[in-house]
Short mmCIF file of C-alpha atoms in Angstrom, two decimals:
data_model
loop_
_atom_site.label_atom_id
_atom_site.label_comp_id
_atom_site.label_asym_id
_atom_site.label_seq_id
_atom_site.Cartn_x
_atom_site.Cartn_y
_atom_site.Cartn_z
CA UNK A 30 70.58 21.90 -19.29
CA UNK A 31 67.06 23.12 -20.77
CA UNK A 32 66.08 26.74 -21.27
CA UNK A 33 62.81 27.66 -19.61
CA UNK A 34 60.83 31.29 -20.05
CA UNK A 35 58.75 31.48 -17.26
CA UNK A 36 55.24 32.32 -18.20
CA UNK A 37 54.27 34.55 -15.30
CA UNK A 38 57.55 37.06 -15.18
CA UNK A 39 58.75 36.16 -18.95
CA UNK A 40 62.42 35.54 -17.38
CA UNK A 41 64.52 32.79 -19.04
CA UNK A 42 65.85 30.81 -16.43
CA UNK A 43 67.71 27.13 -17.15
CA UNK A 44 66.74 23.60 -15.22
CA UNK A 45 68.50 20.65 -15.27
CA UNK A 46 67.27 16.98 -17.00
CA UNK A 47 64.91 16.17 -13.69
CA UNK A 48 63.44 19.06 -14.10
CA UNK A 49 62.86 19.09 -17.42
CA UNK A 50 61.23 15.70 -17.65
CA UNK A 51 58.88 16.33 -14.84
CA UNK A 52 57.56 19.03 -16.40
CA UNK A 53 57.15 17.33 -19.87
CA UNK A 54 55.74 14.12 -18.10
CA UNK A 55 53.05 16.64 -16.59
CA UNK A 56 52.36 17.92 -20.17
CA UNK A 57 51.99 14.38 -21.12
CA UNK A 58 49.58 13.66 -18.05
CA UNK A 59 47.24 16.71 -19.63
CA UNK A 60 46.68 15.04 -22.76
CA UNK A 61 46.33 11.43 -21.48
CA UNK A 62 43.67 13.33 -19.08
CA UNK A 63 41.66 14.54 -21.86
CA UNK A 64 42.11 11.31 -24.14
CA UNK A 65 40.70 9.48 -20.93
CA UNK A 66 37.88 11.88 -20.53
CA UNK A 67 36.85 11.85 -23.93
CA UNK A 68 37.46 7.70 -23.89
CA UNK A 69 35.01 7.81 -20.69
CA UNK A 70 32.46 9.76 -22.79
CA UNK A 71 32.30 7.32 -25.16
CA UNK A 72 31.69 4.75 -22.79
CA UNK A 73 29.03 6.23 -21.43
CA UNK A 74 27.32 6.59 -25.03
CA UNK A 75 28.02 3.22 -25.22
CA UNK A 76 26.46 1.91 -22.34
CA UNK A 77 23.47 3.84 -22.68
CA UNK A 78 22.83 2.48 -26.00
CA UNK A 79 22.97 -0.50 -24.94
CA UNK A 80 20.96 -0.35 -21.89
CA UNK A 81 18.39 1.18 -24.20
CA UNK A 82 18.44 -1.34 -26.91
CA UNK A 83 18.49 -3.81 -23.81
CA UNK A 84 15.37 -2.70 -22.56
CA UNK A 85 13.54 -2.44 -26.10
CA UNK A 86 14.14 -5.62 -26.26
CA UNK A 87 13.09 -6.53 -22.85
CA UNK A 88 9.83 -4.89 -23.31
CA UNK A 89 9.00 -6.78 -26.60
CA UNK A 90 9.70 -10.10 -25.28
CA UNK A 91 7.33 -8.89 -22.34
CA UNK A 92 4.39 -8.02 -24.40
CA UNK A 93 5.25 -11.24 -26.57
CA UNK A 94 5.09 -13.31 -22.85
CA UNK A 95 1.88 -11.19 -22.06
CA UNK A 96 0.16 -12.05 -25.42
CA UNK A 97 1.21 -16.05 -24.65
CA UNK A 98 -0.11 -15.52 -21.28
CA UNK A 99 -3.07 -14.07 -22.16
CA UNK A 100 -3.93 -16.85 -24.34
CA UNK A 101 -3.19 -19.44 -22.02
CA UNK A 102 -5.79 -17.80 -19.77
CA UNK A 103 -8.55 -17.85 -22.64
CA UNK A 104 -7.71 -21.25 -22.87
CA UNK A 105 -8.10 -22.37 -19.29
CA UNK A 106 -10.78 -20.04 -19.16
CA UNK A 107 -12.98 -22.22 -21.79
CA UNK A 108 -11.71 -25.16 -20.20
CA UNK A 109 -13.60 -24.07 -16.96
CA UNK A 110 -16.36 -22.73 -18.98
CA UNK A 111 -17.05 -26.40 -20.58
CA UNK A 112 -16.70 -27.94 -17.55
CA UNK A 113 -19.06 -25.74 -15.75
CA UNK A 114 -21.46 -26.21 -18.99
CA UNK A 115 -20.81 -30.24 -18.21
CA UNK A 116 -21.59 -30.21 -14.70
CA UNK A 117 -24.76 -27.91 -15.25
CA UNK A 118 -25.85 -30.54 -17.93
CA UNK A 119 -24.87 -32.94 -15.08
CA UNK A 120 -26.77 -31.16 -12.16
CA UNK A 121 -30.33 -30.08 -14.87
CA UNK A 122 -30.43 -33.79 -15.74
CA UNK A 123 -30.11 -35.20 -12.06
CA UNK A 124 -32.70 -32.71 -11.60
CA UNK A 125 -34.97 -33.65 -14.14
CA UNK A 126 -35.01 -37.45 -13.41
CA UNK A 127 -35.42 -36.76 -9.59
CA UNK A 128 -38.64 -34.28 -10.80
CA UNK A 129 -40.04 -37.00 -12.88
CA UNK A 130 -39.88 -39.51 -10.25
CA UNK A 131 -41.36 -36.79 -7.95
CA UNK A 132 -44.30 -36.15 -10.62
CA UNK A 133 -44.64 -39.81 -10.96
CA UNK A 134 -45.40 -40.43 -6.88
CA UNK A 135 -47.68 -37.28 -6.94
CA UNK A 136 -49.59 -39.05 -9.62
CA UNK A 137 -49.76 -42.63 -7.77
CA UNK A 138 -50.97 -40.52 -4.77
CA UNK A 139 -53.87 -38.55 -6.87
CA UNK A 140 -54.54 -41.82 -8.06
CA UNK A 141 -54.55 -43.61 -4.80
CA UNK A 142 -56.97 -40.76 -3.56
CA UNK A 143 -59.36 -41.01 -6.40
CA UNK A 144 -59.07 -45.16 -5.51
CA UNK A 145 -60.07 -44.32 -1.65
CA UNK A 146 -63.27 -42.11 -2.88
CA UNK A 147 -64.01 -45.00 -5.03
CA UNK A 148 -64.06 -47.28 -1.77
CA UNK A 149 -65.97 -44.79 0.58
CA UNK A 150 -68.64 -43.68 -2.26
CA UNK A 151 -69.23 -47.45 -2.41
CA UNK A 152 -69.81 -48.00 1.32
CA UNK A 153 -71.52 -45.09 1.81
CA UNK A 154 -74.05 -46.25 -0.95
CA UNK A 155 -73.66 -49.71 0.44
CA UNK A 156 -74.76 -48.58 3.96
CA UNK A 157 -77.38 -46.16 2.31
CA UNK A 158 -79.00 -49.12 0.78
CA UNK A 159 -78.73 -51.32 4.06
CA UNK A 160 -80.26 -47.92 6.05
CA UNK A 161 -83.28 -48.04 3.44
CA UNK A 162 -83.66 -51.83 3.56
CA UNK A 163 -84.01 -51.62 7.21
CA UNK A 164 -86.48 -49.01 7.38
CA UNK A 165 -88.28 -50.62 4.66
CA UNK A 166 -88.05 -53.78 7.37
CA UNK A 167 -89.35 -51.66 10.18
CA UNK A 168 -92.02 -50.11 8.79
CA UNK A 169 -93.49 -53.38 7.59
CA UNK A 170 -92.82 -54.76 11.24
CA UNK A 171 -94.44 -51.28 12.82
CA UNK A 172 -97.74 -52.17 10.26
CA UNK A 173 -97.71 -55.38 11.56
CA UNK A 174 -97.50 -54.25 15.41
CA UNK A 175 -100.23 -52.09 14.57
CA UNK A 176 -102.28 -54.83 13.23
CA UNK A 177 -101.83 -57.26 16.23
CA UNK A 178 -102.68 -54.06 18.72
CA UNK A 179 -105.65 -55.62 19.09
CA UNK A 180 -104.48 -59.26 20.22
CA UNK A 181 -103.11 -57.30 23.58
CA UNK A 182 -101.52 -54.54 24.89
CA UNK A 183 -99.17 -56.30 26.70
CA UNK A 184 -98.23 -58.70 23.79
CA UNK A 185 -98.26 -55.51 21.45
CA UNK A 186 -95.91 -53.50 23.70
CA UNK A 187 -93.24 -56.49 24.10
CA UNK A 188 -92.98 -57.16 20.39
CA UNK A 189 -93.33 -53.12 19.96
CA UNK A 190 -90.15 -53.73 21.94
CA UNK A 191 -88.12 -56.46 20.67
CA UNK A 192 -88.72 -54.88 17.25
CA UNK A 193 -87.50 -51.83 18.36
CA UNK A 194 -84.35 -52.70 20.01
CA UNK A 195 -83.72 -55.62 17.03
CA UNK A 196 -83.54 -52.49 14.74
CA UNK A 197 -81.92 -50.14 17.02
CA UNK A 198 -79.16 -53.01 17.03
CA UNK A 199 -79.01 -53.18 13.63
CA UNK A 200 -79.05 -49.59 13.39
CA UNK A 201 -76.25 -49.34 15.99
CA UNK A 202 -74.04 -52.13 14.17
CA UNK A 203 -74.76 -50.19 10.32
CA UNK A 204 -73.67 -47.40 12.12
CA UNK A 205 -70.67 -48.44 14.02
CA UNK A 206 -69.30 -50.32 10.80
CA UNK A 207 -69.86 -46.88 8.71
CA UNK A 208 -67.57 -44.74 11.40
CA UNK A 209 -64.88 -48.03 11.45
CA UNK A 210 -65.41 -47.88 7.08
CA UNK A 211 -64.99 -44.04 7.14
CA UNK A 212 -61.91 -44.42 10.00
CA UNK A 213 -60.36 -46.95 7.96
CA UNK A 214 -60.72 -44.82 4.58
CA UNK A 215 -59.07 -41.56 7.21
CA UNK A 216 -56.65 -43.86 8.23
CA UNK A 217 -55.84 -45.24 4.24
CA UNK A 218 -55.63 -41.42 3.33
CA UNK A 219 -53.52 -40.49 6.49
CA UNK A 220 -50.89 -43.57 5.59
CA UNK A 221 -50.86 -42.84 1.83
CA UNK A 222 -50.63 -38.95 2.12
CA UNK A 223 -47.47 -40.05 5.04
CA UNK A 224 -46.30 -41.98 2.38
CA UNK A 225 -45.69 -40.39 -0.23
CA UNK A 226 -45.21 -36.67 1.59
CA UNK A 227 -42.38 -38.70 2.80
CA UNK A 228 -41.29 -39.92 -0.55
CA UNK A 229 -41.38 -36.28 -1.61
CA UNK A 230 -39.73 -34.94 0.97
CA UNK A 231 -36.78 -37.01 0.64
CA UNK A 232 -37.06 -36.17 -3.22
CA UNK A 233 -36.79 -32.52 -2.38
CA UNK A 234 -34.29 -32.92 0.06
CA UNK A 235 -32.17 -34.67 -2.93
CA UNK A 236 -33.17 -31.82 -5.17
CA UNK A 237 -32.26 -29.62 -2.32
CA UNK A 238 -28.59 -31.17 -1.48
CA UNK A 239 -27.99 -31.57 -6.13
CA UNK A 240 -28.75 -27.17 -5.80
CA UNK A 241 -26.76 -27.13 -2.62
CA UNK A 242 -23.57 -29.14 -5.00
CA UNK A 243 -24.34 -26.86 -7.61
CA UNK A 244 -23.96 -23.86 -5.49
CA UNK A 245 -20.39 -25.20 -3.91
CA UNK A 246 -19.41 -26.31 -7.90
CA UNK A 247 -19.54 -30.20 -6.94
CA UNK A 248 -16.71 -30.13 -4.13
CA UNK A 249 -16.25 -33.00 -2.43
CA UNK A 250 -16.03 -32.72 1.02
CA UNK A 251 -17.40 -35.90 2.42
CA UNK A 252 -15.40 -37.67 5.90
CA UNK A 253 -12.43 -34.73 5.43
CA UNK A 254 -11.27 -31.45 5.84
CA UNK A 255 -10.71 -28.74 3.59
CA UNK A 256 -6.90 -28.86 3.74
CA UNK A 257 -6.90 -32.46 3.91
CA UNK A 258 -8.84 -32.27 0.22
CA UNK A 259 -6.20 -29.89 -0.94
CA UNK A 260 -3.23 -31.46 0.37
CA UNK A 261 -4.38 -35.51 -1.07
CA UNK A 262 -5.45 -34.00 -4.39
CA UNK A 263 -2.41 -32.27 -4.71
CA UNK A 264 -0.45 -35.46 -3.45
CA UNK A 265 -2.38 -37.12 -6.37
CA UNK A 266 -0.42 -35.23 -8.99
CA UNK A 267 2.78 -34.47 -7.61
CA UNK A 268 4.82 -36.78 -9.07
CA UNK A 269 4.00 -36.12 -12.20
CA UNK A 270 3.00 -32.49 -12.19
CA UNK A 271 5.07 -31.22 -9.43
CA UNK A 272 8.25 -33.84 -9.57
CA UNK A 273 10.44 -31.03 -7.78
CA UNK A 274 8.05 -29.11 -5.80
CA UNK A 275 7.96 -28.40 -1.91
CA UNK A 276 4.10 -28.84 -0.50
CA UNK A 277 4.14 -28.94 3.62
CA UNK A 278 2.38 -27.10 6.38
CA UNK A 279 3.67 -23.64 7.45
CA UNK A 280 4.48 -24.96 11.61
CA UNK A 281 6.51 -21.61 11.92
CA UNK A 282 4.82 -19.46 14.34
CA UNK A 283 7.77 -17.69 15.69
CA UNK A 284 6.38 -14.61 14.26
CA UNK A 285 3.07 -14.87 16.14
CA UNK A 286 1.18 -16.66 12.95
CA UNK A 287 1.23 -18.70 10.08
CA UNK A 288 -0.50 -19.98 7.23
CA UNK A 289 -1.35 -23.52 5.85
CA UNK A 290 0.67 -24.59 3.24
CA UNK A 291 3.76 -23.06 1.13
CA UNK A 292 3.68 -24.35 -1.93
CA UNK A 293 7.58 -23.82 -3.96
CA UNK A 294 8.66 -24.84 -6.95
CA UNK A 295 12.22 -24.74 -8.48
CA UNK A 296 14.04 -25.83 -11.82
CA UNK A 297 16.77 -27.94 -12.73
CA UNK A 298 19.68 -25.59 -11.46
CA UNK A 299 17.81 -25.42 -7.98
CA UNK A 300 16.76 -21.95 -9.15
CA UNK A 301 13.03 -20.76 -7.38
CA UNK A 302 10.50 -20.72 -9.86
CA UNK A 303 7.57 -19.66 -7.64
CA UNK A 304 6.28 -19.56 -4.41
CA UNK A 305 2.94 -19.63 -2.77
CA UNK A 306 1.63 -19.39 0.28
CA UNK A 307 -1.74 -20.96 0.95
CA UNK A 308 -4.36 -20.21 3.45
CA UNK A 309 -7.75 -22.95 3.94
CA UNK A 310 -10.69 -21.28 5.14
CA UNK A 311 -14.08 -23.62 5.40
CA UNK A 312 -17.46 -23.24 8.25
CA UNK A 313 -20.29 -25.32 8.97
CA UNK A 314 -23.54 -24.76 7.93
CA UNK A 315 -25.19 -24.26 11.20
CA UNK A 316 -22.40 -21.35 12.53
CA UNK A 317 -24.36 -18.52 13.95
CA UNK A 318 -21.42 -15.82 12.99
CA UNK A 319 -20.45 -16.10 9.02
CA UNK A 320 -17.00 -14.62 7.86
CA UNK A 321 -16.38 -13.21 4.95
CA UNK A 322 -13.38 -13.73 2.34
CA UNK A 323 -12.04 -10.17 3.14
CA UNK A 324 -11.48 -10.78 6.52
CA UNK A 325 -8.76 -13.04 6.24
CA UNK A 326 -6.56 -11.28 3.41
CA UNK A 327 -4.84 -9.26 5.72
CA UNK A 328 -3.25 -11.40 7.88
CA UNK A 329 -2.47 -13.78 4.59
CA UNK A 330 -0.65 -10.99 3.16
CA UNK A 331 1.64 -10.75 6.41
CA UNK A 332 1.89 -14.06 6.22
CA UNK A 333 3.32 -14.11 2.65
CA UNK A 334 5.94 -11.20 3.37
CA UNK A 335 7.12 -12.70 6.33
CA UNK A 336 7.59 -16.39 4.81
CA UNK A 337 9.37 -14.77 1.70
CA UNK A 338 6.48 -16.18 -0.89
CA UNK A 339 5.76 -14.41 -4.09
CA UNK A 340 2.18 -14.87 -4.25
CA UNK A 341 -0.77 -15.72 -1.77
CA UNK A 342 -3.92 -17.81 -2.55
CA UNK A 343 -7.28 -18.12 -0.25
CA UNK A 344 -8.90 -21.37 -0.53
CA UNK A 345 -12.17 -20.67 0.72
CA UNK A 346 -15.84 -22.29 0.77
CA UNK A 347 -17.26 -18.93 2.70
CA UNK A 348 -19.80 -16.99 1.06
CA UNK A 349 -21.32 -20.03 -0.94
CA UNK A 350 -23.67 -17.79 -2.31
CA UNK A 351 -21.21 -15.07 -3.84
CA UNK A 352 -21.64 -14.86 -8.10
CA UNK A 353 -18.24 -13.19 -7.61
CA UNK A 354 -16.17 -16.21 -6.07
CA UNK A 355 -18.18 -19.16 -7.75
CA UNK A 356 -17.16 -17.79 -11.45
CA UNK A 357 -13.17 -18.94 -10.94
CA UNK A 358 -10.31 -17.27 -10.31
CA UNK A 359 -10.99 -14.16 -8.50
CA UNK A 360 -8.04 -11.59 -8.50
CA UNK A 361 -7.60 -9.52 -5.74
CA UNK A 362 -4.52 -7.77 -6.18
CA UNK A 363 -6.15 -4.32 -5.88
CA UNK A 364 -6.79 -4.75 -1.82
CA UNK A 365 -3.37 -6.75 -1.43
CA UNK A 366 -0.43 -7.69 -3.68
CA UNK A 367 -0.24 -10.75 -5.70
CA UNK A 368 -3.29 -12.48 -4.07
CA UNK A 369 -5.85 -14.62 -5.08
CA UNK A 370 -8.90 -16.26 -3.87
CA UNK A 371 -10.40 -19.46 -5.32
CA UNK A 372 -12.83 -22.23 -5.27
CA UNK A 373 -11.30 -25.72 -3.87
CA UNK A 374 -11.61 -27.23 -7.11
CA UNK A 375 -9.41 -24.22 -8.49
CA UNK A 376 -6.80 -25.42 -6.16
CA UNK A 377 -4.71 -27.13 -8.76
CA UNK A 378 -4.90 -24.77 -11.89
CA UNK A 379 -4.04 -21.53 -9.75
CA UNK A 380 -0.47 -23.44 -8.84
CA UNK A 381 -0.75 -24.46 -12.68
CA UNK A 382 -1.44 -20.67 -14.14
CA UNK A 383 1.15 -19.37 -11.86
CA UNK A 384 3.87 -21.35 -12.57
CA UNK A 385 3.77 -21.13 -16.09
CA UNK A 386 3.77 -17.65 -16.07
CA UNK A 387 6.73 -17.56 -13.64
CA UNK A 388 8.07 -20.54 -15.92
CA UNK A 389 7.30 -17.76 -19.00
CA UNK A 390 9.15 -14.99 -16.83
CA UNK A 391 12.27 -17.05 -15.67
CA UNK A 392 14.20 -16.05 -18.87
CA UNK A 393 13.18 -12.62 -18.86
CA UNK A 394 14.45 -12.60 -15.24
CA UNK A 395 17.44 -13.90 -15.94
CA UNK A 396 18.43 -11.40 -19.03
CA UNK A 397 17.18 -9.17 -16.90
CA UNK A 398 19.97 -10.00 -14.12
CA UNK A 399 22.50 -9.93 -16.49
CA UNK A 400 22.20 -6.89 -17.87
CA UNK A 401 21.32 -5.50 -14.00
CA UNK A 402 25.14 -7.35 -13.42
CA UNK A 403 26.22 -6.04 -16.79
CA UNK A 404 25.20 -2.30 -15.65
CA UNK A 405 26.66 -3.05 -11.81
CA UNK A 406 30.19 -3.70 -13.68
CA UNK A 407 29.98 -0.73 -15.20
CA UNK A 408 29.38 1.06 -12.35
CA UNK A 409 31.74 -0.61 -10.77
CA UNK A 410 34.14 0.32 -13.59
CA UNK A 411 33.09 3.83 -13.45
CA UNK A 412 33.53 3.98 -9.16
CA UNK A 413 37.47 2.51 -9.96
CA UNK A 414 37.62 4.98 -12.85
CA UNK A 415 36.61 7.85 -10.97
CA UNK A 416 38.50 6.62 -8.08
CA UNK A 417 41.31 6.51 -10.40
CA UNK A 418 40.50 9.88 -11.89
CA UNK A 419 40.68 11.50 -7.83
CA UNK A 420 43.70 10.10 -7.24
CA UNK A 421 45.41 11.39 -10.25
CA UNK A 422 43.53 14.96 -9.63
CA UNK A 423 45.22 14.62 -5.80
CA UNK A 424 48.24 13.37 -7.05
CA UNK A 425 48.39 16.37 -9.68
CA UNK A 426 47.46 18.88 -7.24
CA UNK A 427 50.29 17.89 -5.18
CA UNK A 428 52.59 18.25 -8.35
CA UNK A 429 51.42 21.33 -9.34
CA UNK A 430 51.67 22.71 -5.72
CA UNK A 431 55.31 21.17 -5.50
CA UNK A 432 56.04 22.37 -9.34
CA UNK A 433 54.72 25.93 -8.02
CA UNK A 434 56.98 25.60 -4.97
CA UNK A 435 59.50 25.05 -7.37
CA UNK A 436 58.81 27.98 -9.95
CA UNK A 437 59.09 30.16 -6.49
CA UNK A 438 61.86 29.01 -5.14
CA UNK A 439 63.86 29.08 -8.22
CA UNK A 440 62.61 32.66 -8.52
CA UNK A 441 63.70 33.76 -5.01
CA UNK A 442 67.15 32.17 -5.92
CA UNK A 443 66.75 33.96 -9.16
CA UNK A 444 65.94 37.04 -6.99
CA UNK A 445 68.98 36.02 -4.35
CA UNK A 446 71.63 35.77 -7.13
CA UNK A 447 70.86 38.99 -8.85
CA UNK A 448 71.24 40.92 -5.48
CA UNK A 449 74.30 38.73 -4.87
CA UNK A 450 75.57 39.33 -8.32
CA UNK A 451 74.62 43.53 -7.71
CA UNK A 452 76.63 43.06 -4.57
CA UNK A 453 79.32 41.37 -6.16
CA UNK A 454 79.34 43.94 -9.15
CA UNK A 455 79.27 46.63 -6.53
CA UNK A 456 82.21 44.92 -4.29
CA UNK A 457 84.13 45.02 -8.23
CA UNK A 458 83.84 48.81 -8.27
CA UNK A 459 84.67 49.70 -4.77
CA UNK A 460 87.80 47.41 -5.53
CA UNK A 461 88.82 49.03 -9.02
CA UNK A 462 88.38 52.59 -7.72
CA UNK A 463 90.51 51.54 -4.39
CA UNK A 464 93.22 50.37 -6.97
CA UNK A 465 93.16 53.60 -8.84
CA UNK A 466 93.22 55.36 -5.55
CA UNK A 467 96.38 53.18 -4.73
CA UNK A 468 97.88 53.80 -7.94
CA UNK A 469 97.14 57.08 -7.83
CA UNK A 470 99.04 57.47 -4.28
CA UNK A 471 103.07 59.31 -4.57
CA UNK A 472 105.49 60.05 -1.42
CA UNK A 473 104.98 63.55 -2.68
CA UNK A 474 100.96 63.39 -2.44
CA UNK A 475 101.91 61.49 1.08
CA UNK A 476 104.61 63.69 2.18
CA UNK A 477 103.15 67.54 1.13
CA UNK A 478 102.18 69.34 4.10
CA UNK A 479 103.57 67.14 5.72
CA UNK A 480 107.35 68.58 6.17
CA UNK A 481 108.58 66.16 8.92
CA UNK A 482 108.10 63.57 6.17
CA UNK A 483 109.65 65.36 3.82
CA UNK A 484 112.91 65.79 5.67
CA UNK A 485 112.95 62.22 6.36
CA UNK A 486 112.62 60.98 3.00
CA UNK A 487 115.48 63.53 2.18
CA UNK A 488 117.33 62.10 4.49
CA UNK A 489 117.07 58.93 2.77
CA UNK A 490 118.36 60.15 -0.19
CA UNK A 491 115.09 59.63 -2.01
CA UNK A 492 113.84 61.78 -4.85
CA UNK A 493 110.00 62.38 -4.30
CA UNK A 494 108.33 61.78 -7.33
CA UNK A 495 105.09 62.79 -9.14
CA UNK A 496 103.16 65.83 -8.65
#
């Protein structure tokens, strides 16, 4: 048996070996409480430290990926700038050879005009000289039809005749071969000038279709489609380039549209690298209504989110004319997430650029998930722990209740044998003073007064005693 003062009414009171251990083991249960609490604390400083050493070194290895990337992009960047700078060189030189040919023909031409005067100054002079020989011829012939007036009128008048339709023949005929000289010379010009405004056109329409390549950065686009150019060039590379990528046409409409291609690309543990969906957008020359990029990012963008892709990228030949889309590369993340828009023969280095940055990123990701997994087992740690920690605050509720039920009970029995011990004690003193009272009784106490007593008692022969 123990010895325990109770703290509330100071009374000693004992409890047996159950008792005694319960209470000790709750004493116990205190300080493993606050060891645990100040154990959890610890913990926590623990884990924050290391979340935030975790995420300094997160964020360097980010700026170091964003410095790599950054270069990469300078690099592809001059890339495309010396291939532009080539296929200028390419395009100014075409250009100049098709202008000299062009310069040449308008030469021939000038020259073949200056010819053609030659020829027509000639006749004309030719003819001018025939015109004054014959009226050199007439006028001889009208002196000598004026001399033979007198030989008769009638012989005069017929040779006045003859002579004058002989030269009016000859006049008609000089005539009649100067309009068929000066016909053939408009006809030589008209031919020539056909000629070579024909050569000239062609030359500009060549100049016109090199400015027209220029403009759509030297795309070929001859006997196919736009995503039939995409999809062979990319075919061309894919085994070696793309040895574990998935290229194929989006046929899922269940959602009420799709896009063209989704392009995905994964590493050696099957792990997604990236993913891309691709929309083709191409128009002919001669369409009346013209679209515009913007009007198809939208619905790309649903597109993306509903296939699950990571990025989206607009092939597009619309707006030939823009400065904006016929530079490279044109980011337009700012109207829609992750989106691009490009030039066909962009095609293959936007799938490039974006999977080496994801490629760049995979490790990061991955550290990343294990320290997210890291933190969820700690939280998961702390949910059991505090779990743990309600349970024991239930269960110790319930012990103090039942150890306070206790303490009560124990002092209503205190309570209960104090009034039974009064009782007792008071039963002890009614008994002692009914003994004296017995011992105090005599048959002469019993019999005075009382002489009918008396006289039988004497009759007995018995003394009375006492007072």
């Amino acid at each position: 048996m123990h010895e325990i003062t109770c703290p509330h009414c100071g009374k000693a009171f004992k409890i047996d070996e159950a008792g005694y251990a319960d209470i000790a083991k709750q004493v116990r249960d205190s300080e493993f409480e606050q060891q645990l609490h100040e154990r959890l604390e610890f913990a926590e400083q623990d884990k924050r430290s290391a979340m935030e050493l975790a995420e300094m070194r997160m964020s360097t290895e980010l700026q170091k990926a964003g410095a790599s990337r950054d270069a990469e992009i300078q690099d592809l960047k001059a890339k495309l700038d010396a291939g532009e700078v080539t296929r200028k060189l390419a395009v100014v030189e075409a250009l100049s050879v098709v202008e000299k040919e062009r310069d040449a023909l308008v030469t021939e031409l000038q020259q073949a005009r200056q010819k053609t005067d030659s020829v027509a100054d000639l006749a004309e002079a030719k003819l001018s000289n025939e015109l004054q020989k014959v009226s050199a011829t007439k006028d001889s012939q009208i002196q000598e039809l004026k001399a033979q007036l007198d030989a008769g009128e009638v012989s005069q008048k017929l040779a006045i005749i003859e002579a004058l339709g002989a030269v009016e023949k000859e006049r008609d005929d000089l005539k009649n071969g100067l309009e068929r000289v000066e016909l053939e010379k408009q006809l030589a010009e008209t031919s020539l000038r056909d000629k070579y405004e024909t050569q000239i056109r062609d030359r500009d329409d060549a100049i016109e279709r090199l400015r027209d390549m220029k403009a759509k950065l030297s795309t070929k686009m001859v006997g196919e489609t736009l995503e039939q150019h995409c999809e062979t060039t990319f075919n061309q590379i894919r085994a070696t380039a793309f040895p574990r990528a998935y290229f194929e046409k989006d046929n899922d409409a269940r959602t009420g549209s799709k896009g063209d291609y989704i392009f995905r690309d994964s590493d050696n543990a099957g792990t997604e690298i990236v993913s891309i969906m691709f929309e083709m957008k191409n128009e002919s020359d001669t369409t009346l209504t013209k679209h515009k990029n913007e009007d198809f990012l939208k619905e790309l963008d649903k597109d993306r989110i509903e296939k699950g892709c990571e990025y989206a990228v607009l092939v597009s030949l619309l707006e030939p004319d823009s400065e904006l889309y016929n530079t490279g590369i044109v980011d337009v993340s700012h109207r829609f997430p992750k989106m691009y828009v490009v030039r066909p023969q962009f095609f293959i280095p936007i799938i490039t650029v974006l999977r080496n940055a994801a490629l760049n990123a995979l490790q990061y990701k991955s550290e990343l998930a294990l320290v997210r997994a890291q933190s969820i087992d700690i939280t998961h740690f702390e949910e059991e722990l505090e779990s743990f920690k309600g349970g024991f605050a239930r269960n110790f509720d319930l012990a103090t209740r039942r150890f306070q039920t206790a303490v009560d009970e124990i002092d209503k029995s205190i309570d209960h044998l104090q009034k039974t011990k009064e009782a007792l004690l008071g039963t002890n003193r009614n008994l002692r003073l009914a003994n004296d009272k017995a011992q105090d009784v005599t048959i002469k106490k019993l019999t005075r007064g009382n002489p009918t007593m008396a006289a039988k008692f004497a009759d007995l022969g018995a003394e009375p005693s006492g007072d």
